[in-house]
Amino acid sequence: MQIIEKMTKFSIEGPSAVAIGKFDGIHRGHRKLLEDLYKEKEKGKKTVIFTFDPSPASFFAGETVPGLMTKEEKRQWFLENGIDVLVEFPMNKETAAIPADVFVRKYLVEQMNAKYVVAGLDVSFGDKGKGDWNLLQSLGHELGFETHFIKKVECNGREISSTYVREEITNGNMENAAFLLGFPYTFSGVVKHGRALGRTIGIPTINIVPDKEKILPPNGVYFSKVQIGNKTYKGMTNVGCKPTVDSKGEIVIETFIYDFKEDVYDEDVSVSLLKFRRPEKKFADINELKEQMEKDLAAGKEYEIPATMLT
């Protein structure tokens, strides 16, 4: 997959099919757009994702606004799912002020050679967000590219959107979040050395620090699964600052892995949060903490990972 980043002058050879969007989380609604691209790929067009970096939300806020996926996670997903070109168009004062019609003529048509453009009905681009699906459709007739607009996919009587997914995650509704996304909400990172307290009480854990780009669920204990290399394990995860033993307040994702005794320090792992069990709390002492952890681990051992969460 070709990644075009940090530049406004570029060229994509050959006819292309372009999907425009933020693609935060690449949820089931986004998947409808991508189905269109795959159909056009079968007709000989390059599949192109056009998105912005940083996200419009982060740019206009003047700081990083956490989302559902990091940049690297998005790249990996698009790579694994057959996208030919990913355009991470720089978002800054100059590009945000590009007139919408100029955006279409210069970038979609001249530089990206778009012959097919797909977007949601809520698509917005160009100066003050004046570009919408009506403009795309009109310019498509004029400039010779086909347009297709996707209606929102619904779940529980509500449109699936990144906002909906974020709400579910921040409320700890991990099962519904996984349904909306099409996969469990996952944190990836390098295993860091901690205080190794778990080992002293017979409950060793691995620690990863969540990326600042990722939205966090409520602090607490979760049933989880862990991916290490090409192997998947059942886990029990605490998201939080370990108030019983640590006063620093740094959020850490700490996971006990069932039936696992290998040393994975400094290795890449992925931890998927499947179901919320209980809130994080400060215990009176280590013995009380250990007693609760043993109860959590016993419950985790009985927990059966749904088949939809295994992929």
Short mmCIF file of C-alpha atoms in Angstrom, two decimals:
data_model
loop_
_atom_site.label_atom_id
_atom_site.label_comp_id
_atom_site.label_asym_id
_atom_site.label_seq_id
_atom_site.Cartn_x
_atom_site.Cartn_y
_atom_site.Cartn_z
CA MET A 1 0.00 0.00 0.00
CA GLN A 2 1.26 3.45 -0.92
CA ILE A 3 1.00 6.08 1.81
CA ILE A 4 0.94 9.73 0.74
CA GLU A 5 1.54 11.96 3.75
CA LYS A 6 2.65 15.49 4.63
CA MET A 7 2.28 16.79 1.08
CA THR A 8 -0.33 18.48 -1.07
CA LYS A 9 1.43 17.95 -4.40
CA PHE A 10 1.26 14.34 -5.50
CA SER A 11 -0.01 12.23 -8.37
CA ILE A 12 -1.88 8.95 -8.56
CA GLU A 13 -1.54 7.21 -11.92
CA GLY A 14 -4.39 5.34 -13.50
CA PRO A 15 -8.12 5.67 -12.81
CA SER A 16 -8.98 5.59 -9.12
CA ALA A 17 -11.95 4.98 -6.86
CA VAL A 18 -11.79 7.30 -3.85
CA ALA A 19 -13.52 7.06 -0.46
CA ILE A 20 -13.57 10.32 1.50
CA GLY A 21 -13.93 10.34 5.27
CA LYS A 22 -12.39 10.58 8.74
CA PHE A 23 -12.44 6.79 9.18
CA ASP A 24 -12.15 6.99 12.96
CA GLY A 25 -12.47 3.39 14.08
CA ILE A 26 -13.36 2.01 10.63
CA HIS A 27 -16.73 0.86 11.99
CA ARG A 28 -19.53 -1.00 10.20
CA GLY A 29 -20.72 2.20 8.57
CA HIS A 30 -17.28 2.83 7.07
CA ARG A 31 -17.27 -0.74 5.82
CA LYS A 32 -20.21 0.07 3.53
CA LEU A 33 -18.07 2.69 1.79
CA LEU A 34 -15.22 0.25 1.40
CA GLU A 35 -17.48 -2.37 -0.19
CA ASP A 36 -17.98 0.12 -3.02
CA LEU A 37 -14.23 0.52 -3.46
CA TYR A 38 -13.69 -3.22 -3.70
CA LYS A 39 -16.30 -3.45 -6.46
CA GLU A 40 -14.52 -0.70 -8.38
CA LYS A 41 -11.18 -2.43 -7.86
CA GLU A 42 -12.58 -5.43 -9.72
CA LYS A 43 -13.20 -3.04 -12.63
CA GLY A 44 -9.55 -2.00 -12.72
CA LYS A 45 -9.54 1.11 -10.56
CA LYS A 46 -7.07 1.80 -7.77
CA THR A 47 -8.66 1.92 -4.33
CA VAL A 48 -7.84 5.17 -2.55
CA ILE A 49 -8.70 6.34 0.95
CA PHE A 50 -8.67 10.11 1.39
CA THR A 51 -8.51 11.33 4.97
CA PHE A 52 -6.94 14.16 6.96
CA ASP A 53 -3.93 14.38 9.28
CA PRO A 54 -4.35 15.61 11.91
CA SER A 55 -8.07 14.98 12.15
CA PRO A 56 -10.25 18.06 11.70
CA ALA A 57 -11.33 17.70 15.35
CA SER A 58 -7.72 17.86 16.57
CA PHE A 59 -6.78 20.68 14.18
CA PHE A 60 -9.63 22.97 15.20
CA ALA A 61 -9.19 22.12 18.90
CA GLY A 62 -5.48 22.95 18.73
CA GLU A 63 -4.57 19.71 20.51
CA THR A 64 -4.84 15.97 20.06
CA VAL A 65 -8.43 14.81 20.40
CA PRO A 66 -8.37 11.09 21.24
CA GLY A 67 -10.11 8.81 18.79
CA LEU A 68 -10.85 5.14 18.24
CA MET A 69 -7.70 4.33 16.28
CA THR A 70 -4.16 5.64 16.11
CA LYS A 71 -2.66 6.58 12.78
CA GLU A 72 -0.58 3.39 12.78
CA GLU A 73 -3.62 1.23 13.53
CA LYS A 74 -5.52 2.78 10.61
CA ARG A 75 -2.59 2.21 8.29
CA GLN A 76 -2.31 -1.41 9.32
CA TRP A 77 -6.04 -2.01 8.86
CA PHE A 78 -6.10 -0.50 5.36
CA LEU A 79 -2.97 -2.45 4.41
CA GLU A 80 -4.49 -5.73 5.55
CA ASN A 81 -7.78 -5.00 3.78
CA GLY A 82 -6.57 -4.40 0.27
CA ILE A 83 -6.40 -0.62 -0.06
CA ASP A 84 -3.93 0.51 -2.74
CA VAL A 85 -3.32 4.14 -1.68
CA LEU A 86 -3.86 5.97 1.60
CA VAL A 87 -3.80 9.76 1.37
CA GLU A 88 -3.25 11.47 4.72
CA PHE A 89 -3.90 15.00 3.53
CA PRO A 90 -2.24 17.62 5.76
CA MET A 91 -4.74 19.69 7.72
CA ASN A 92 -3.48 23.21 8.39
CA LYS A 93 -4.65 26.81 8.00
CA GLU A 94 -3.89 26.86 4.28
CA THR A 95 -5.51 23.54 3.37
CA ALA A 96 -8.54 24.18 5.59
CA ALA A 97 -9.20 27.34 3.56
CA ILE A 98 -9.18 25.65 0.13
CA PRO A 99 -12.48 26.43 -1.65
CA ALA A 100 -14.55 23.26 -1.96
CA ASP A 101 -14.76 23.32 -5.76
CA VAL A 102 -10.99 23.85 -6.04
CA PHE A 103 -10.49 20.90 -3.71
CA VAL A 104 -12.48 18.67 -6.05
CA ARG A 105 -10.95 19.93 -9.29
CA LYS A 106 -7.31 20.06 -8.15
CA TYR A 107 -6.99 17.17 -5.76
CA LEU A 108 -9.69 14.63 -6.57
CA VAL A 109 -9.60 15.00 -10.35
CA GLU A 110 -6.17 16.38 -11.38
CA GLN A 111 -3.93 14.73 -8.79
CA MET A 112 -5.89 11.62 -7.83
CA ASN A 113 -7.42 10.85 -11.22
CA ALA A 114 -10.72 10.02 -9.52
CA LYS A 115 -13.28 8.30 -11.73
CA TYR A 116 -15.46 7.16 -8.83
CA VAL A 117 -16.02 8.92 -5.49
CA VAL A 118 -17.91 7.43 -2.54
CA ALA A 119 -18.75 9.19 0.71
CA GLY A 120 -21.39 9.40 3.40
CA LEU A 121 -24.30 11.77 3.01
CA ASP A 122 -22.76 13.86 5.80
CA VAL A 123 -19.47 14.37 3.93
CA SER A 124 -17.93 17.80 4.53
CA PHE A 125 -14.81 19.35 3.00
CA GLY A 126 -13.28 22.61 1.82
CA ASP A 127 -13.39 26.11 3.27
CA LYS A 128 -15.80 26.28 6.23
CA GLY A 129 -17.01 22.80 5.32
CA LYS A 130 -19.04 24.12 2.40
CA GLY A 131 -18.27 21.08 0.27
CA ASP A 132 -21.01 18.46 0.54
CA TRP A 133 -22.51 15.58 -1.41
CA ASN A 134 -24.56 17.96 -3.58
CA LEU A 135 -21.40 19.69 -4.77
CA LEU A 136 -19.63 16.39 -5.37
CA GLN A 137 -22.53 15.11 -7.40
CA SER A 138 -22.75 18.30 -9.46
CA LEU A 139 -19.02 18.44 -10.18
CA GLY A 140 -19.01 14.74 -10.92
CA HIS A 141 -21.37 15.34 -13.84
CA GLU A 142 -19.20 18.22 -15.04
CA LEU A 143 -15.78 16.64 -14.59
CA GLY A 144 -16.53 13.06 -15.50
CA PHE A 145 -16.46 11.06 -12.27
CA GLU A 146 -19.21 8.90 -10.84
CA THR A 147 -20.47 9.51 -7.31
CA HIS A 148 -22.15 7.24 -4.80
CA PHE A 149 -23.40 8.29 -1.39
CA ILE A 150 -23.92 5.82 1.43
CA LYS A 151 -26.77 6.10 3.89
CA LYS A 152 -25.96 5.52 7.55
CA VAL A 153 -26.11 1.96 8.80
CA GLU A 154 -28.37 1.67 11.85
CA CYS A 155 -28.16 -0.32 15.08
CA ASN A 156 -30.72 -0.22 17.90
CA GLY A 157 -32.61 2.46 16.00
CA ARG A 158 -29.58 4.72 15.89
CA GLU A 159 -27.14 5.53 13.11
CA ILE A 160 -23.73 3.90 13.51
CA SER A 161 -21.12 6.61 13.78
CA SER A 162 -17.76 7.17 15.43
CA THR A 163 -19.57 9.33 17.99
CA TYR A 164 -21.86 6.43 18.89
CA VAL A 165 -18.91 4.05 19.25
CA ARG A 166 -17.00 6.54 21.42
CA GLU A 167 -20.01 6.92 23.71
CA GLU A 168 -20.25 3.16 24.19
CA ILE A 169 -16.56 2.88 25.01
CA THR A 170 -16.53 5.78 27.46
CA ASN A 171 -19.54 4.18 29.17
CA GLY A 172 -17.81 0.80 29.37
CA ASN A 173 -20.24 -0.92 27.02
CA MET A 174 -17.51 -2.92 25.33
CA GLU A 175 -19.76 -5.61 23.85
CA ASN A 176 -21.91 -3.11 21.97
CA ALA A 177 -18.82 -1.14 20.94
CA ALA A 178 -17.40 -4.35 19.46
CA PHE A 179 -20.62 -4.94 17.53
CA LEU A 180 -20.61 -1.40 16.12
CA LEU A 181 -16.94 -1.64 15.15
CA GLY A 182 -17.10 -5.20 13.88
CA PHE A 183 -14.19 -6.14 16.16
CA PRO A 184 -13.28 -5.66 19.87
CA TYR A 185 -11.79 -2.37 21.02
CA THR A 186 -8.05 -2.98 21.21
CA PHE A 187 -4.93 -1.39 22.64
CA SER A 188 -1.53 -2.24 21.17
CA GLY A 189 1.86 -1.48 22.61
CA VAL A 190 5.24 -2.64 23.82
CA VAL A 191 5.30 -4.51 27.13
CA LYS A 192 6.90 -2.27 29.76
CA HIS A 193 8.59 -3.12 33.03
CA GLY A 194 6.44 -2.29 36.03
CA ARG A 195 6.91 -2.75 39.74
CA ALA A 196 6.52 -6.55 39.32
CA LEU A 197 4.17 -6.57 42.31
CA GLY A 198 1.96 -9.14 40.62
CA ARG A 199 4.76 -11.66 40.60
CA THR A 200 5.29 -11.30 44.36
CA ILE A 201 1.67 -12.29 45.01
CA GLY A 202 1.57 -15.04 42.39
CA ILE A 203 -0.37 -13.06 39.79
CA PRO A 204 2.12 -11.87 37.14
CA THR A 205 0.89 -9.30 34.63
CA ILE A 206 2.08 -7.46 31.54
CA ASN A 207 1.87 -3.67 31.27
CA ILE A 208 1.35 -1.46 28.24
CA VAL A 209 0.84 2.31 28.23
CA PRO A 210 -2.10 3.43 26.06
CA ASP A 211 -1.37 5.81 23.22
CA LYS A 212 -2.56 9.38 23.84
CA GLU A 213 -4.42 9.19 20.52
CA LYS A 214 -6.78 6.52 21.90
CA ILE A 215 -10.01 7.03 23.82
CA LEU A 216 -9.98 5.29 27.19
CA PRO A 217 -12.85 3.31 28.69
CA PRO A 218 -13.72 3.73 32.38
CA ASN A 219 -11.02 2.67 34.82
CA GLY A 220 -11.76 -0.86 35.91
CA VAL A 221 -11.37 -4.57 35.32
CA TYR A 222 -12.26 -6.19 32.00
CA PHE A 223 -12.45 -9.66 30.53
CA SER A 224 -9.99 -9.54 27.64
CA LYS A 225 -8.07 -11.38 24.99
CA VAL A 226 -4.39 -10.93 24.22
CA GLN A 227 -2.63 -11.28 20.88
CA ILE A 228 1.08 -12.11 20.98
CA GLY A 229 2.55 -12.91 17.59
CA ASN A 230 0.10 -15.26 15.89
CA LYS A 231 -1.29 -16.65 19.16
CA THR A 232 -4.36 -15.55 21.09
CA TYR A 233 -4.80 -15.94 24.86
CA LYS A 234 -7.57 -15.27 27.35
CA GLY A 235 -6.80 -12.42 29.75
CA MET A 236 -8.07 -10.30 32.63
CA THR A 237 -7.19 -6.62 32.31
CA ASN A 238 -7.15 -3.64 34.64
CA VAL A 239 -7.31 -0.20 33.04
CA GLY A 240 -6.31 2.47 35.49
CA CYS A 241 -3.69 3.91 37.79
CA LYS A 242 -3.47 1.09 40.39
CA PRO A 243 -4.44 3.33 43.35
CA THR A 244 -3.70 0.68 45.98
CA VAL A 245 0.00 0.45 45.12
CA ASP A 246 0.86 3.49 42.98
CA SER A 247 0.41 7.21 43.66
CA LYS A 248 1.70 8.50 40.29
CA GLY A 249 -1.71 8.40 38.61
CA GLU A 250 -0.41 7.21 35.22
CA ILE A 251 -2.97 5.18 33.29
CA VAL A 252 -1.67 1.69 32.53
CA ILE A 253 -3.27 -1.33 30.87
CA GLU A 254 -2.25 -4.24 33.08
CA THR A 255 -3.16 -7.77 32.01
CA PHE A 256 -2.95 -11.24 33.52
CA ILE A 257 -2.68 -13.86 30.76
CA TYR A 258 -4.14 -17.29 31.50
CA ASP A 259 -1.94 -20.34 30.89
CA PHE A 260 1.05 -18.20 29.93
CA LYS A 261 4.51 -18.05 31.53
CA GLU A 262 6.76 -16.57 28.83
CA ASP A 263 8.84 -13.41 29.18
CA VAL A 264 7.47 -10.85 26.70
CA TYR A 265 9.10 -7.65 27.97
CA ASP A 266 9.78 -5.21 25.09
CA GLU A 267 7.57 -7.24 22.73
CA ASP A 268 4.54 -5.94 20.83
CA VAL A 269 1.19 -7.17 22.13
CA SER A 270 -2.46 -6.30 21.57
CA VAL A 271 -5.06 -6.35 24.34
CA SER A 272 -8.76 -6.38 23.39
CA LEU A 273 -11.29 -5.39 26.05
CA LEU A 274 -14.32 -7.67 25.75
CA LYS A 275 -16.56 -6.97 28.75
CA PHE A 276 -16.52 -4.68 31.78
CA ARG A 277 -16.42 -6.56 35.09
CA ARG A 278 -16.08 -3.94 37.83
CA PRO A 279 -14.77 -0.42 38.52
CA GLU A 280 -11.23 0.16 39.73
CA LYS A 281 -11.02 0.83 43.47
CA LYS A 282 -8.45 1.46 46.16
CA PHE A 283 -8.14 -1.41 48.61
CA ALA A 284 -7.08 -1.21 52.26
CA ASP A 285 -3.93 -3.26 51.67
CA ILE A 286 -2.20 -5.75 49.36
CA ASN A 287 -3.96 -8.73 50.92
CA GLU A 288 -7.38 -7.26 50.18
CA LEU A 289 -6.24 -6.46 46.64
CA LYS A 290 -4.98 -10.02 46.13
CA GLU A 291 -8.25 -11.47 47.40
CA GLN A 292 -10.25 -9.42 44.91
CA MET A 293 -7.85 -10.23 42.06
CA GLU A 294 -8.28 -13.93 42.74
CA LYS A 295 -12.05 -13.51 42.51
CA ASP A 296 -11.65 -11.62 39.24
CA LEU A 297 -9.37 -14.29 37.81
CA ALA A 298 -11.77 -17.05 38.78
CA ALA A 299 -14.58 -15.22 36.99
CA GLY A 300 -12.35 -14.67 33.98
CA LYS A 301 -11.53 -18.35 33.80
CA GLU A 302 -15.26 -19.13 33.54
CA TYR A 303 -15.90 -16.37 30.99
CA GLU A 304 -16.38 -17.71 27.49
CA ILE A 305 -15.17 -15.39 24.76
CA PRO A 306 -18.01 -14.96 22.20
CA ALA A 307 -17.20 -16.39 18.77
CA THR A 308 -17.69 -12.93 17.25
CA MET A 309 -14.86 -11.62 19.47
CA LEU A 310 -12.34 -14.25 18.44
CA THR A 311 -11.61 -12.84 14.98
#
